[in-house]
Coordinates of C-alpha atoms in Angstrom, one line a residue:
Chain A
M1 CA -20.7 -15.4 15.1
R2 CA -21.9 -14.8 11.3
I3 CA -18.3 -13.9 10.2
A4 CA -17.3 -12.7 6.1
I5 CA -14.4 -13.6 4.8
V6 CA -13.2 -10.1 2.2
G7 CA -10.7 -11.2 0.3
A8 CA -10.1 -15.1 0.1
G9 CA -6.1 -15.9 -0.8
A10 CA -4.3 -18.4 1.5
L11 CA -4.9 -16.0 4.6
G12 CA -8.3 -15.2 4.6
L13 CA -9.4 -18.7 3.5
Y14 CA -6.9 -20.5 5.9
Y15 CA -7.8 -18.8 9.0
G16 CA -12.2 -18.5 7.7
A17 CA -11.8 -22.4 7.3
M18 CA -10.5 -22.8 11.1
L19 CA -13.6 -20.4 12.1
Q20 CA -15.7 -21.8 10.3
R21 CA -14.5 -25.3 11.5
S22 CA -14.4 -24.3 15.1
G23 CA -18.2 -23.5 14.6
E24 CA -19.0 -20.3 13.2
D25 CA -20.8 -19.3 10.4
V26 CA -18.6 -18.2 7.5
H27 CA -19.0 -16.6 4.4
F28 CA -16.4 -16.4 1.9
L29 CA -16.6 -13.9 -0.9
L30 CA -15.0 -15.9 -3.4
R31 CA -13.3 -15.0 -7.2
R32 CA -10.5 -17.7 -8.9
D33 CA -12.0 -20.4 -6.1
Y34 CA -16.1 -19.6 -6.1
D35 CA -17.0 -22.6 -8.4
A36 CA -14.5 -25.4 -7.0
V37 CA -15.4 -24.2 -3.5
S38 CA -19.0 -24.3 -3.6
R39 CA -19.3 -27.6 -5.2
N40 CA -16.3 -29.1 -3.6
G41 CA -15.6 -27.2 -0.3
L42 CA -11.9 -26.2 1.2
R43 CA -9.6 -28.4 2.0
V44 CA -6.5 -27.7 4.1
F45 CA -3.3 -29.7 4.1
S46 CA -1.6 -28.0 8.0
I47 CA 1.0 -28.4 9.3
N48 CA -1.2 -29.1 12.0
G49 CA -3.4 -31.7 10.1
D50 CA -4.7 -32.1 7.5
F51 CA -9.1 -31.6 7.2
Q52 CA -11.4 -31.3 4.7
L53 CA -15.0 -28.5 5.2
P54 CA -17.5 -30.5 2.3
K55 CA -19.8 -27.4 2.5
V56 CA -18.8 -23.9 2.3
Q57 CA -20.8 -20.8 2.0
A58 CA -19.4 -19.8 -0.9
H59 CA -20.4 -16.1 -2.3
R60 CA -19.6 -14.3 -5.6
T61 CA -20.8 -10.2 -4.2
P62 CA -21.3 -9.2 -0.4
D63 CA -24.9 -8.4 -1.3
T64 CA -25.7 -12.1 -1.4
I65 CA -23.7 -12.0 2.2
G66 CA -24.8 -9.4 3.8
V67 CA -25.0 -7.8 7.0
V68 CA -22.0 -10.0 9.7
D69 CA -20.8 -9.4 12.9
L70 CA -17.4 -9.6 11.9
V71 CA -15.8 -8.5 8.7
L72 CA -12.4 -10.5 8.2
V73 CA -10.7 -8.2 5.1
G74 CA -7.1 -10.2 3.7
L75 CA -7.0 -8.3 0.9
K76 CA -3.5 -7.7 -0.9
T77 CA -3.5 -4.0 0.1
F78 CA -3.3 -3.1 -3.8
A79 CA -7.3 -3.8 -3.9
N80 CA -8.4 -1.6 -0.8
V81 CA -9.3 1.0 -3.4
H82 CA -12.2 -1.5 -3.6
Y83 CA -13.5 -1.7 -0.1
R84 CA -16.3 0.5 -0.4
E85 CA -17.5 -2.2 -3.0
L86 CA -16.8 -5.0 -1.1
I87 CA -17.3 -4.2 1.8
T88 CA -20.7 -2.0 2.4
P89 CA -23.2 -4.9 1.8
L90 CA -21.1 -6.4 5.2
V91 CA -21.8 -3.6 7.6
G92 CA -24.8 -3.0 9.7
E93 CA -24.5 -1.1 13.6
G94 CA -22.2 -2.9 15.5
T95 CA -20.6 -4.6 12.6
E96 CA -16.7 -4.6 13.6
I97 CA -14.1 -4.7 11.2
L98 CA -10.7 -7.3 11.6
T99 CA -7.5 -6.4 8.1
L100 CA -5.0 -8.5 8.7
Q101 CA -3.6 -7.3 6.0
N102 CA -0.2 -6.5 5.6
G103 CA 1.9 -3.2 5.9
L104 CA 0.4 0.0 7.3
G105 CA -2.6 2.2 6.2
N106 CA -4.9 -0.4 6.0
E107 CA -7.0 1.5 8.9
E108 CA -7.0 4.7 8.5
V109 CA -8.8 3.7 5.2
L110 CA -11.4 1.4 6.6
A111 CA -11.8 3.7 9.8
E112 CA -12.2 6.3 6.7
V113 CA -14.8 4.7 4.8
F114 CA -16.3 3.2 7.7
G115 CA -15.7 4.6 10.9
G116 CA -13.3 4.4 12.9
E117 CA -15.5 2.1 16.2
R118 CA -15.7 -0.5 14.0
V119 CA -12.0 -0.2 13.2
I120 CA -9.7 -4.1 14.3
G121 CA -6.5 -4.4 13.2
G122 CA -4.4 -7.6 13.6
V123 CA -1.0 -8.4 12.3
A124 CA -0.4 -12.2 11.5
F125 CA 2.1 -14.5 11.4
L126 CA 1.2 -17.5 9.2
C127 CA 2.8 -19.5 6.8
S128 CA 0.5 -20.2 3.6
N129 CA 0.1 -20.4 0.1
R130 CA -2.7 -21.3 -1.9
A131 CA -2.9 -24.1 -4.6
E132 CA -5.5 -25.5 -6.1
P133 CA -8.7 -24.0 -6.2
G134 CA -10.0 -24.9 -3.2
E135 CA -7.0 -25.5 -1.2
V136 CA -5.2 -23.7 0.9
H137 CA -1.1 -25.1 2.3
H138 CA -0.6 -24.4 6.0
L139 CA 3.0 -24.3 6.0
G140 CA 4.2 -22.8 9.0
A141 CA 2.9 -21.0 12.1
G142 CA -0.2 -18.3 12.4
R143 CA -0.9 -16.7 14.6
I144 CA -1.9 -13.2 14.8
V145 CA -1.6 -10.3 17.1
L146 CA -5.0 -7.8 17.3
G147 CA -5.2 -4.7 19.3
E148 CA -7.7 -1.6 18.7
Y149 CA -6.7 1.1 15.6
R150 CA -8.8 3.8 18.1
R151 CA -7.6 1.7 21.2
L152 CA -10.2 2.5 22.7
E153 CA -11.6 -0.4 24.6
A154 CA -9.9 -3.4 25.5
A155 CA -12.3 -6.0 25.6
R156 CA -14.0 -6.4 22.3
I157 CA -10.4 -7.5 20.9
E158 CA -10.2 -9.9 24.1
R159 CA -13.4 -11.4 22.7
L160 CA -12.1 -11.5 19.1
A161 CA -8.7 -13.4 20.9
A162 CA -10.5 -15.7 22.3
L163 CA -12.8 -16.1 18.9
F164 CA -9.3 -17.1 16.9
S165 CA -8.2 -19.1 20.1
R166 CA -11.3 -21.0 20.0
A167 CA -11.1 -22.0 16.5
G168 CA -6.8 -22.9 16.7
V169 CA -5.4 -19.7 15.8
P170 CA -3.3 -18.7 18.6
C171 CA -3.8 -14.7 19.2
Q172 CA -3.0 -12.1 21.2
T173 CA -3.7 -8.3 21.7
T174 CA -1.6 -5.4 22.6
P175 CA -2.7 -1.8 23.4
D176 CA -0.3 -1.1 21.1
L177 CA -1.2 -2.1 18.0
T178 CA 1.2 1.3 15.8
R179 CA 4.2 -0.7 17.5
A180 CA 2.6 -4.3 16.3
R181 CA 2.9 -3.0 12.4
W182 CA 6.4 -1.8 12.9
E183 CA 7.3 -5.0 15.2
K184 CA 6.7 -6.9 11.8
L185 CA 7.9 -4.4 8.8
V186 CA 11.2 -4.6 10.7
W187 CA 11.3 -8.2 8.8
N188 CA 9.5 -7.9 6.0
I189 CA 11.1 -4.7 4.4
P190 CA 14.3 -6.2 4.4
F191 CA 13.8 -10.2 3.5
N192 CA 10.9 -9.4 1.6
G193 CA 12.3 -6.5 -0.2
L194 CA 15.7 -8.3 -0.9
C195 CA 14.4 -11.8 -1.1
A196 CA 12.2 -10.6 -3.9
L197 CA 14.6 -8.3 -5.5
V198 CA 17.7 -10.5 -6.0
Q199 CA 15.4 -13.3 -5.9
Q200 CA 17.1 -15.8 -3.2
P201 CA 15.8 -17.0 -0.1
V202 CA 16.7 -15.6 3.2
D203 CA 19.3 -17.7 3.9
Q204 CA 21.7 -16.6 0.5
L205 CA 20.7 -12.6 2.4
L206 CA 22.2 -14.2 5.4
A207 CA 25.0 -16.7 4.8
K208 CA 27.6 -13.6 3.2
S209 CA 28.6 -11.0 6.0
A210 CA 27.9 -7.9 2.9
T211 CA 23.6 -9.2 3.0
R212 CA 23.9 -9.1 6.6
K213 CA 25.0 -5.6 7.1
L214 CA 22.6 -4.2 4.6
V215 CA 19.7 -6.8 6.2
R216 CA 20.0 -5.4 10.0
E217 CA 20.9 -1.8 8.6
L218 CA 17.5 -1.6 6.6
M219 CA 15.9 -3.2 10.8
I220 CA 17.7 -0.1 12.6
E221 CA 16.4 2.2 9.5
V222 CA 13.0 0.7 10.3
I223 CA 13.8 1.0 14.1
S224 CA 14.5 4.5 13.7
A225 CA 11.3 5.6 11.8
A226 CA 9.4 3.2 13.7
N227 CA 10.3 5.2 17.5
T228 CA 8.8 8.3 16.2
Q229 CA 5.1 7.0 16.4
G230 CA 4.2 7.3 19.0
L231 CA 4.3 3.9 20.4
L232 CA 3.4 3.2 24.0
S233 CA 7.3 2.1 24.2
P234 CA 10.8 2.1 21.8
I235 CA 11.3 -1.1 19.8
G236 CA 15.6 -1.4 21.4
E237 CA 18.3 -2.4 17.8
R238 CA 18.3 -5.8 20.4
F239 CA 14.8 -6.7 18.5
A240 CA 16.9 -6.3 14.9
D241 CA 19.4 -8.8 16.0
A242 CA 17.0 -11.3 17.2
M243 CA 14.8 -11.1 14.1
L244 CA 18.0 -12.9 12.3
D245 CA 18.3 -14.9 14.6
F246 CA 14.8 -16.2 14.7
T247 CA 15.2 -15.9 10.4
D248 CA 18.8 -17.9 10.8
K249 CA 16.2 -20.7 11.6
M250 CA 14.5 -20.3 9.1
G251 CA 16.8 -22.3 6.3
V252 CA 15.6 -22.0 2.5
Y253 CA 12.5 -19.9 3.2
K254 CA 10.9 -17.4 0.5
P255 CA 8.9 -14.7 2.0
S256 CA 5.3 -14.1 0.3
M257 CA 7.1 -10.9 -1.9
Q258 CA 9.7 -13.0 -3.1
I259 CA 7.2 -15.7 -4.5
D260 CA 4.6 -13.3 -5.5
R261 CA 7.8 -12.2 -8.2
E262 CA 8.3 -15.1 -9.4
E263 CA 4.5 -16.1 -10.1
G264 CA 4.4 -12.1 -11.5
R265 CA 1.9 -10.6 -8.9
L266 CA 1.5 -7.8 -8.1
L267 CA 3.4 -6.5 -5.1
E268 CA 1.8 -4.9 -2.5
I269 CA 4.9 -2.4 -2.1
E270 CA 2.3 1.1 -1.1
A271 CA 1.4 -1.0 2.1
I272 CA 5.3 -2.1 3.3
F273 CA 7.6 0.1 1.9
R274 CA 5.9 3.7 1.0
T275 CA 3.2 4.4 3.9
P276 CA 6.3 3.9 6.0
L277 CA 8.2 5.5 4.3
C278 CA 5.7 8.9 4.3
Y279 CA 4.9 7.8 7.9
A280 CA 8.3 8.4 8.9
E281 CA 8.8 12.1 6.7
K282 CA 6.2 12.7 8.1
Q283 CA 8.3 12.6 11.3
G284 CA 11.1 14.2 9.4
I285 CA 13.2 11.5 9.4
A286 CA 15.2 9.8 6.1
M287 CA 15.2 6.0 5.5
P288 CA 17.7 6.3 2.8
R289 CA 18.2 2.5 2.1
V290 CA 14.6 1.4 2.5
E291 CA 13.6 4.3 0.2
M292 CA 16.8 3.0 -2.6
L293 CA 15.6 -0.3 -2.0
A294 CA 10.7 0.6 -2.2
T295 CA 12.5 2.1 -5.7
L296 CA 14.4 -0.8 -7.2
L297 CA 11.6 -2.8 -6.5
E298 CA 9.4 -0.6 -8.2
Q299 CA 11.6 -0.4 -10.9
A300 CA 12.5 -4.1 -11.6
T301 CA 8.6 -4.9 -11.2
L302 CA 7.5 -2.4 -13.8
V303 CA 5.2 -4.5 -17.1
Chain B
M1 CA 56.8 4.1 -30.7
R2 CA 56.9 0.4 -29.5
I3 CA 53.9 -0.1 -27.8
A4 CA 51.9 -3.4 -26.5
I5 CA 48.8 -3.8 -26.0
V6 CA 47.0 -5.2 -22.8
G7 CA 44.1 -6.3 -22.8
A8 CA 42.4 -6.2 -26.4
G9 CA 38.9 -6.2 -25.1
A10 CA 37.1 -3.4 -27.2
L11 CA 39.4 -0.8 -25.9
G12 CA 42.3 -2.1 -25.8
L13 CA 41.5 -2.8 -29.8
Y14 CA 39.5 0.2 -30.8
Y15 CA 43.3 2.2 -29.3
G16 CA 45.5 0.0 -30.5
A17 CA 44.4 0.1 -34.0
M18 CA 43.7 3.7 -34.4
L19 CA 47.8 3.6 -33.2
Q20 CA 48.6 1.5 -35.5
R21 CA 46.9 3.1 -38.3
S22 CA 48.9 6.6 -37.7
G23 CA 51.9 5.0 -38.2
E24 CA 53.2 3.5 -34.8
D25 CA 54.9 -0.3 -34.2
V26 CA 51.7 -1.1 -32.5
H27 CA 51.8 -4.6 -30.7
F28 CA 48.3 -6.3 -29.6
L29 CA 48.7 -9.2 -27.0
L30 CA 45.5 -11.6 -27.4
R31 CA 44.0 -14.4 -26.7
R32 CA 40.5 -14.6 -27.9
D33 CA 41.2 -12.9 -31.3
Y34 CA 44.5 -14.3 -31.6
D35 CA 43.8 -16.7 -34.2
A36 CA 41.7 -14.3 -37.0
V37 CA 44.0 -11.3 -36.3
S38 CA 47.3 -12.9 -37.3
R39 CA 45.4 -14.3 -39.9
N40 CA 43.3 -11.5 -41.7
G41 CA 44.1 -8.1 -39.1
L42 CA 41.7 -5.7 -37.7
R43 CA 38.2 -4.4 -39.0
V44 CA 37.0 -1.3 -37.2
F45 CA 33.5 -0.7 -37.6
S46 CA 33.2 3.9 -36.6
I47 CA 30.9 6.9 -36.2
N48 CA 34.2 7.7 -37.5
G49 CA 34.7 5.9 -40.5
D50 CA 35.0 2.3 -40.9
F51 CA 38.9 1.5 -41.5
Q52 CA 41.0 -1.7 -42.3
L53 CA 44.3 -3.1 -40.8
P54 CA 45.2 -6.4 -43.0
K55 CA 48.1 -6.6 -41.2
V56 CA 48.4 -6.8 -37.6
Q57 CA 52.0 -7.6 -35.0
A58 CA 49.3 -10.3 -32.5
H59 CA 51.0 -12.5 -30.1
R60 CA 49.6 -15.0 -27.8
T61 CA 52.4 -14.3 -25.0
P62 CA 54.0 -11.1 -23.5
D63 CA 57.5 -12.7 -24.1
T64 CA 57.2 -13.6 -27.9
I65 CA 56.7 -8.7 -27.9
G66 CA 59.6 -8.0 -25.9
V67 CA 60.8 -4.6 -24.3
V68 CA 58.0 -1.0 -25.8
D69 CA 58.2 2.3 -25.2
L70 CA 54.9 1.9 -23.6
V71 CA 52.2 -0.4 -22.1
L72 CA 48.4 0.0 -22.7
V73 CA 47.2 -1.6 -20.6
G74 CA 42.5 -2.0 -20.9
L75 CA 42.7 -4.9 -18.6
K76 CA 39.2 -6.0 -17.6
T77 CA 40.0 -4.7 -13.3
F78 CA 39.4 -8.4 -12.3
A79 CA 42.5 -9.2 -14.3
N80 CA 44.8 -7.2 -12.3
V81 CA 45.9 -10.2 -10.5
H82 CA 47.5 -11.5 -13.8
Y83 CA 49.2 -7.4 -14.2
R84 CA 53.6 -9.3 -13.4
E85 CA 53.3 -12.2 -15.7
L86 CA 51.6 -9.9 -18.7
I87 CA 53.4 -7.0 -18.5
T88 CA 56.7 -7.6 -16.9
P89 CA 58.0 -9.4 -20.3
L90 CA 57.3 -5.7 -21.5
V91 CA 59.7 -2.9 -19.8
G92 CA 62.3 -1.5 -19.7
E93 CA 64.5 1.2 -18.3
G94 CA 62.3 3.9 -20.6
T95 CA 59.1 1.7 -19.9
E96 CA 55.6 3.8 -19.8
I97 CA 52.7 2.0 -17.9
L98 CA 49.1 3.7 -19.1
T99 CA 46.4 2.8 -17.2
L100 CA 43.1 3.4 -19.7
Q101 CA 41.1 0.6 -16.5
N102 CA 37.8 1.3 -14.9
G103 CA 37.3 2.8 -11.9
L104 CA 39.9 3.1 -8.6
G105 CA 43.2 0.9 -7.2
N106 CA 44.4 0.3 -10.5
E107 CA 47.4 2.2 -11.3
E108 CA 48.4 1.9 -7.2
V109 CA 48.5 -1.8 -7.8
L110 CA 51.0 -1.2 -10.9
A111 CA 53.2 1.4 -9.4
E112 CA 53.6 -1.4 -6.5
V113 CA 54.2 -3.9 -9.0
F114 CA 57.0 -1.3 -11.6
G115 CA 57.2 0.9 -9.7
G116 CA 54.7 4.1 -10.2
E117 CA 57.7 7.1 -11.8
R118 CA 56.4 4.4 -14.5
V119 CA 52.7 5.1 -14.5
I120 CA 50.1 6.8 -16.3
G121 CA 46.5 6.6 -15.3
G122 CA 44.2 8.1 -18.5
V123 CA 40.4 8.0 -18.0
A124 CA 38.4 6.8 -21.2
F125 CA 35.3 8.0 -22.8
L126 CA 34.6 5.7 -25.5
C127 CA 31.9 3.8 -25.6
S128 CA 33.3 0.1 -28.1
N129 CA 32.0 -3.2 -28.1
R130 CA 33.4 -6.6 -29.6
A131 CA 31.8 -8.4 -32.0
E132 CA 33.1 -11.2 -34.1
P133 CA 36.9 -12.3 -33.6
G134 CA 39.1 -9.5 -35.4
E135 CA 36.6 -6.5 -35.1
V136 CA 35.7 -4.0 -32.9
H137 CA 32.8 -1.4 -32.8
H138 CA 33.1 2.2 -32.7
L139 CA 29.6 3.4 -31.3
G140 CA 30.4 6.5 -30.0
A141 CA 32.9 9.4 -27.9
G142 CA 36.2 8.2 -27.7
R143 CA 38.4 11.5 -25.8
I144 CA 41.2 10.5 -23.2
V145 CA 41.9 12.4 -20.0
L146 CA 45.7 11.1 -19.2
G147 CA 47.2 12.3 -15.6
E148 CA 50.8 10.9 -13.8
Y149 CA 50.1 9.2 -11.1
R150 CA 52.3 10.7 -8.9
R151 CA 51.8 14.0 -9.4
L152 CA 55.4 15.5 -11.1
E153 CA 55.8 16.2 -14.4
A154 CA 53.3 17.3 -17.0
A155 CA 55.9 17.3 -20.5
R156 CA 55.2 13.2 -20.7
I157 CA 51.3 13.3 -20.0
E158 CA 51.8 15.7 -22.6
R159 CA 54.0 14.2 -25.5
L160 CA 51.4 11.0 -24.9
A161 CA 48.8 12.9 -25.8
A162 CA 50.0 14.4 -28.6
L163 CA 50.6 11.1 -29.6
F164 CA 46.7 10.2 -29.0
S165 CA 45.5 13.2 -30.7
R166 CA 47.7 12.1 -34.1
A167 CA 46.1 9.2 -34.0
G168 CA 42.5 10.6 -33.8
V169 CA 41.6 10.4 -30.5
P170 CA 40.9 13.3 -28.8
C171 CA 42.9 13.3 -25.5
Q172 CA 43.6 16.2 -23.0
T173 CA 46.0 16.0 -19.7
T174 CA 44.8 16.9 -16.4
P175 CA 46.8 17.8 -13.8
D176 CA 44.9 15.9 -11.7
L177 CA 43.9 12.0 -12.2
T178 CA 42.5 11.7 -8.7
R179 CA 39.7 13.9 -9.8
A180 CA 39.6 12.7 -13.2
R181 CA 38.6 9.3 -12.1
W182 CA 36.1 10.2 -8.9
E183 CA 34.6 12.3 -11.7
K184 CA 33.9 9.2 -14.0
L185 CA 32.5 7.6 -11.1
V186 CA 30.7 10.4 -10.7
W187 CA 28.6 9.0 -14.3
N188 CA 29.8 4.8 -13.5
I189 CA 28.7 4.0 -10.3
P190 CA 24.5 4.7 -10.4
F191 CA 24.3 3.9 -14.3
N192 CA 26.1 1.0 -14.2
G193 CA 25.8 -0.3 -11.5
L194 CA 21.2 0.1 -11.4
C195 CA 21.7 -0.3 -15.0
A196 CA 23.3 -3.4 -14.7
L197 CA 20.7 -4.4 -11.2
V198 CA 17.9 -3.6 -12.7
Q199 CA 18.3 -4.6 -16.1
Q200 CA 17.2 -1.6 -17.8
P201 CA 19.0 1.0 -20.1
V202 CA 19.5 4.5 -18.5
D203 CA 16.5 6.3 -20.4
Q204 CA 14.5 3.9 -18.5
L205 CA 16.3 5.3 -15.1
L206 CA 15.9 8.3 -16.2
A207 CA 12.0 8.6 -17.0
K208 CA 10.8 7.9 -13.7
S209 CA 11.3 10.4 -10.3
A210 CA 12.0 8.0 -8.1
T211 CA 14.9 6.4 -10.3
R212 CA 16.0 10.0 -11.1
K213 CA 15.8 10.9 -7.7
L214 CA 18.1 8.0 -6.9
V215 CA 20.9 8.6 -9.4
R216 CA 21.4 12.0 -8.1
E217 CA 21.5 10.5 -4.4
L218 CA 24.0 8.3 -5.4
M219 CA 25.5 11.0 -7.4
I220 CA 26.1 13.2 -4.8
E221 CA 27.8 10.3 -2.4
V222 CA 30.0 10.1 -4.9
I223 CA 31.4 13.5 -4.7
S224 CA 30.9 14.3 -1.3
A225 CA 33.7 11.1 -1.4
A226 CA 35.8 12.2 -3.6
N227 CA 35.6 15.4 -2.1
T228 CA 38.1 13.6 0.6
Q229 CA 40.6 12.1 -1.8
G230 CA 42.0 15.1 -2.0
L231 CA 41.2 17.0 -5.3
L232 CA 42.9 19.9 -6.4
S233 CA 39.5 21.5 -6.0
P234 CA 36.3 20.0 -4.9
I235 CA 33.5 18.3 -7.0
G236 CA 29.8 20.6 -6.6
E237 CA 26.3 19.8 -6.4
R238 CA 26.3 21.1 -10.0
F239 CA 27.8 18.4 -11.2
A240 CA 25.7 16.0 -10.8
D241 CA 23.2 17.5 -12.5
A242 CA 24.8 18.2 -15.3
M243 CA 25.9 14.2 -15.9
L244 CA 21.9 14.0 -15.6
D245 CA 21.5 16.4 -18.6
F246 CA 24.6 14.3 -20.5
T247 CA 23.0 11.2 -20.3
D248 CA 19.3 12.0 -21.0
K249 CA 20.7 13.0 -24.3
M250 CA 22.0 9.2 -24.3
G251 CA 19.0 8.0 -25.3
V252 CA 18.3 4.1 -24.7
Y253 CA 21.9 3.5 -24.1
K254 CA 23.3 0.0 -21.8
P255 CA 26.2 0.7 -19.9
S256 CA 29.3 -1.9 -20.3
M257 CA 28.3 -3.0 -17.0
Q258 CA 24.9 -3.6 -18.0
I259 CA 25.5 -5.7 -20.8
D260 CA 28.5 -7.6 -19.4
R261 CA 25.5 -8.6 -16.9
E262 CA 23.3 -9.3 -19.6
E263 CA 26.1 -11.9 -21.5
G264 CA 27.0 -12.9 -17.8
R265 CA 30.4 -11.8 -17.9
L266 CA 32.2 -11.0 -14.4
L267 CA 31.4 -6.8 -13.1
E268 CA 34.5 -5.1 -12.3
I269 CA 32.4 -3.8 -9.2
E270 CA 35.6 -4.0 -7.3
A271 CA 37.4 -1.5 -9.0
I272 CA 33.7 0.9 -9.4
F273 CA 32.4 -0.1 -5.9
R274 CA 34.4 -1.4 -3.3
T275 CA 37.9 0.7 -3.9
P276 CA 35.9 3.9 -4.3
L277 CA 34.1 3.0 -1.5
C278 CA 37.6 2.1 1.0
Y279 CA 38.8 5.1 0.1
A280 CA 36.3 6.9 1.3
E281 CA 35.9 4.5 4.6
K282 CA 39.3 5.5 5.1
Q283 CA 38.9 9.1 5.2
G284 CA 36.0 8.5 7.8
I285 CA 32.6 8.9 5.2
A286 CA 30.7 6.7 4.4
M287 CA 28.6 5.9 1.0
P288 CA 25.2 3.6 2.4
R289 CA 23.6 3.9 -1.3
V290 CA 27.2 3.3 -2.9
E291 CA 27.3 0.2 -0.3
M292 CA 24.0 -0.9 -0.5
L293 CA 23.5 -1.1 -4.9
A294 CA 27.2 -3.1 -4.0
T295 CA 26.1 -5.6 -2.2
L296 CA 22.1 -6.1 -4.9
L297 CA 24.9 -6.2 -7.4
E298 CA 27.6 -9.1 -5.8
Q299 CA 24.8 -10.4 -4.1
A300 CA 22.4 -10.8 -7.9
T301 CA 25.2 -11.7 -9.8
L302 CA 26.1 -14.4 -7.3
V303 CA 26.9 -18.0 -9.4

């Protein structure tokens, strides 16, 4: 399968490398890592075993890639304004576009530009970091949950799931992409938000009863909003407790937004906070603590 | 009048100096400033004109002061655990105790230790800083609103107000100390809290619509809680808008809690946040954003 990786940060590099290793024809659209990757290929340091791809098809522009079967979008969401210029040269008649980006609203914008029938959404549970150019660290997890944006055809996402599974990436499908996205937000909103704001890893938030209570209250707000979004089945409050238990086991873990802030990068506040707030408001539901957290993050990271 | 100043930070030094200048017999209980003040007296740099007191009665312990007519308490509220040891030697039969401290709960604890009939509360609107030992800067305002803790006798606080007025400190009395305290919290909770948390002065919070909205929402929570506290008359929502307008005129102003955080000092989170939250909860009313702000401040200033 001819695949283009658009947005080759840690996520794009890792999944692209896994797909190439399994024999797919993968093309990477690169900026920072272009020189290193075209010269020396890609090194993956993974909890599942390190590996190296000495020859990688690296590109500076989408025009030299041309039409592909699958576009895998791993852009940071604030780069979505560049969808059109980055993806258009890659799209032919049968091209599918899979976004593994964070938060909400990505499928909607892709559908607007390229047509909803092409768009597949995926929720990635991946812990990875970029290091030196041409290197990517896979620190934990990696599972993907795929869903159709338009909830039409199950066969297509099953084929895509098989592609990832063959490549060693655990991959499931869901009939309810919206639910999968909101479930991830139940974790992402409190932990990415609070850890980035107070600049402490998850264990420090969980150690004190006041912050643990706040984390759970944020989760409950997100769950309440999720359940107004036409899910096939509602998310229960027990999901919040399961997420707390799950996070307790993570130890001294820094969410990506905390690392982004430490390193002075832009934060994905629109996709992870403002768009969910907007979708909730459309259904007449407020998330006062989530809104406060978004506002504080924006204010604290003003330049 | 024989007066002891307990807690001679910027507030205690300033009001004590004003009272001494007007002819009162003022004794300062000092720690950091003892050497400088006993050697060289006190210098006040004030928007109303600088002045110097070459001879000041400085003490290291309350025992050398002995019984006074009036104890003026200006301690940071987290030092309230020391009330008994610091104030007991100063109290005789007719001694009155005036607390000009921040937040809620100070009169209650003083009343418990020394008897409620002695206790008078005052809300100080003073902008002052300590500088070098023996120096205090009066940067703005200075008005005091006095109220009886037990709401019994108006004559006593009128006499006290006259004492301050003679000393050049604008001073009013109120029949509703509780209302005065909560009114000050309507400003203190959002501005002290948010400015300390994001480490920006008030104008930066007011400049953006999202933070301005958050400030107002915090104010409304405080007003709603205040109106369950048995006030003689309720505080209206318009008070929030008046406070916003008032603060717009302050320009680049750093609330004291922001300065305390910058300088690594303990914050008065109990008196300004947790006690009001507790009083509100006793009346069955939640302040979700205020609680979140308190939790974030505590977490962000963990040592």
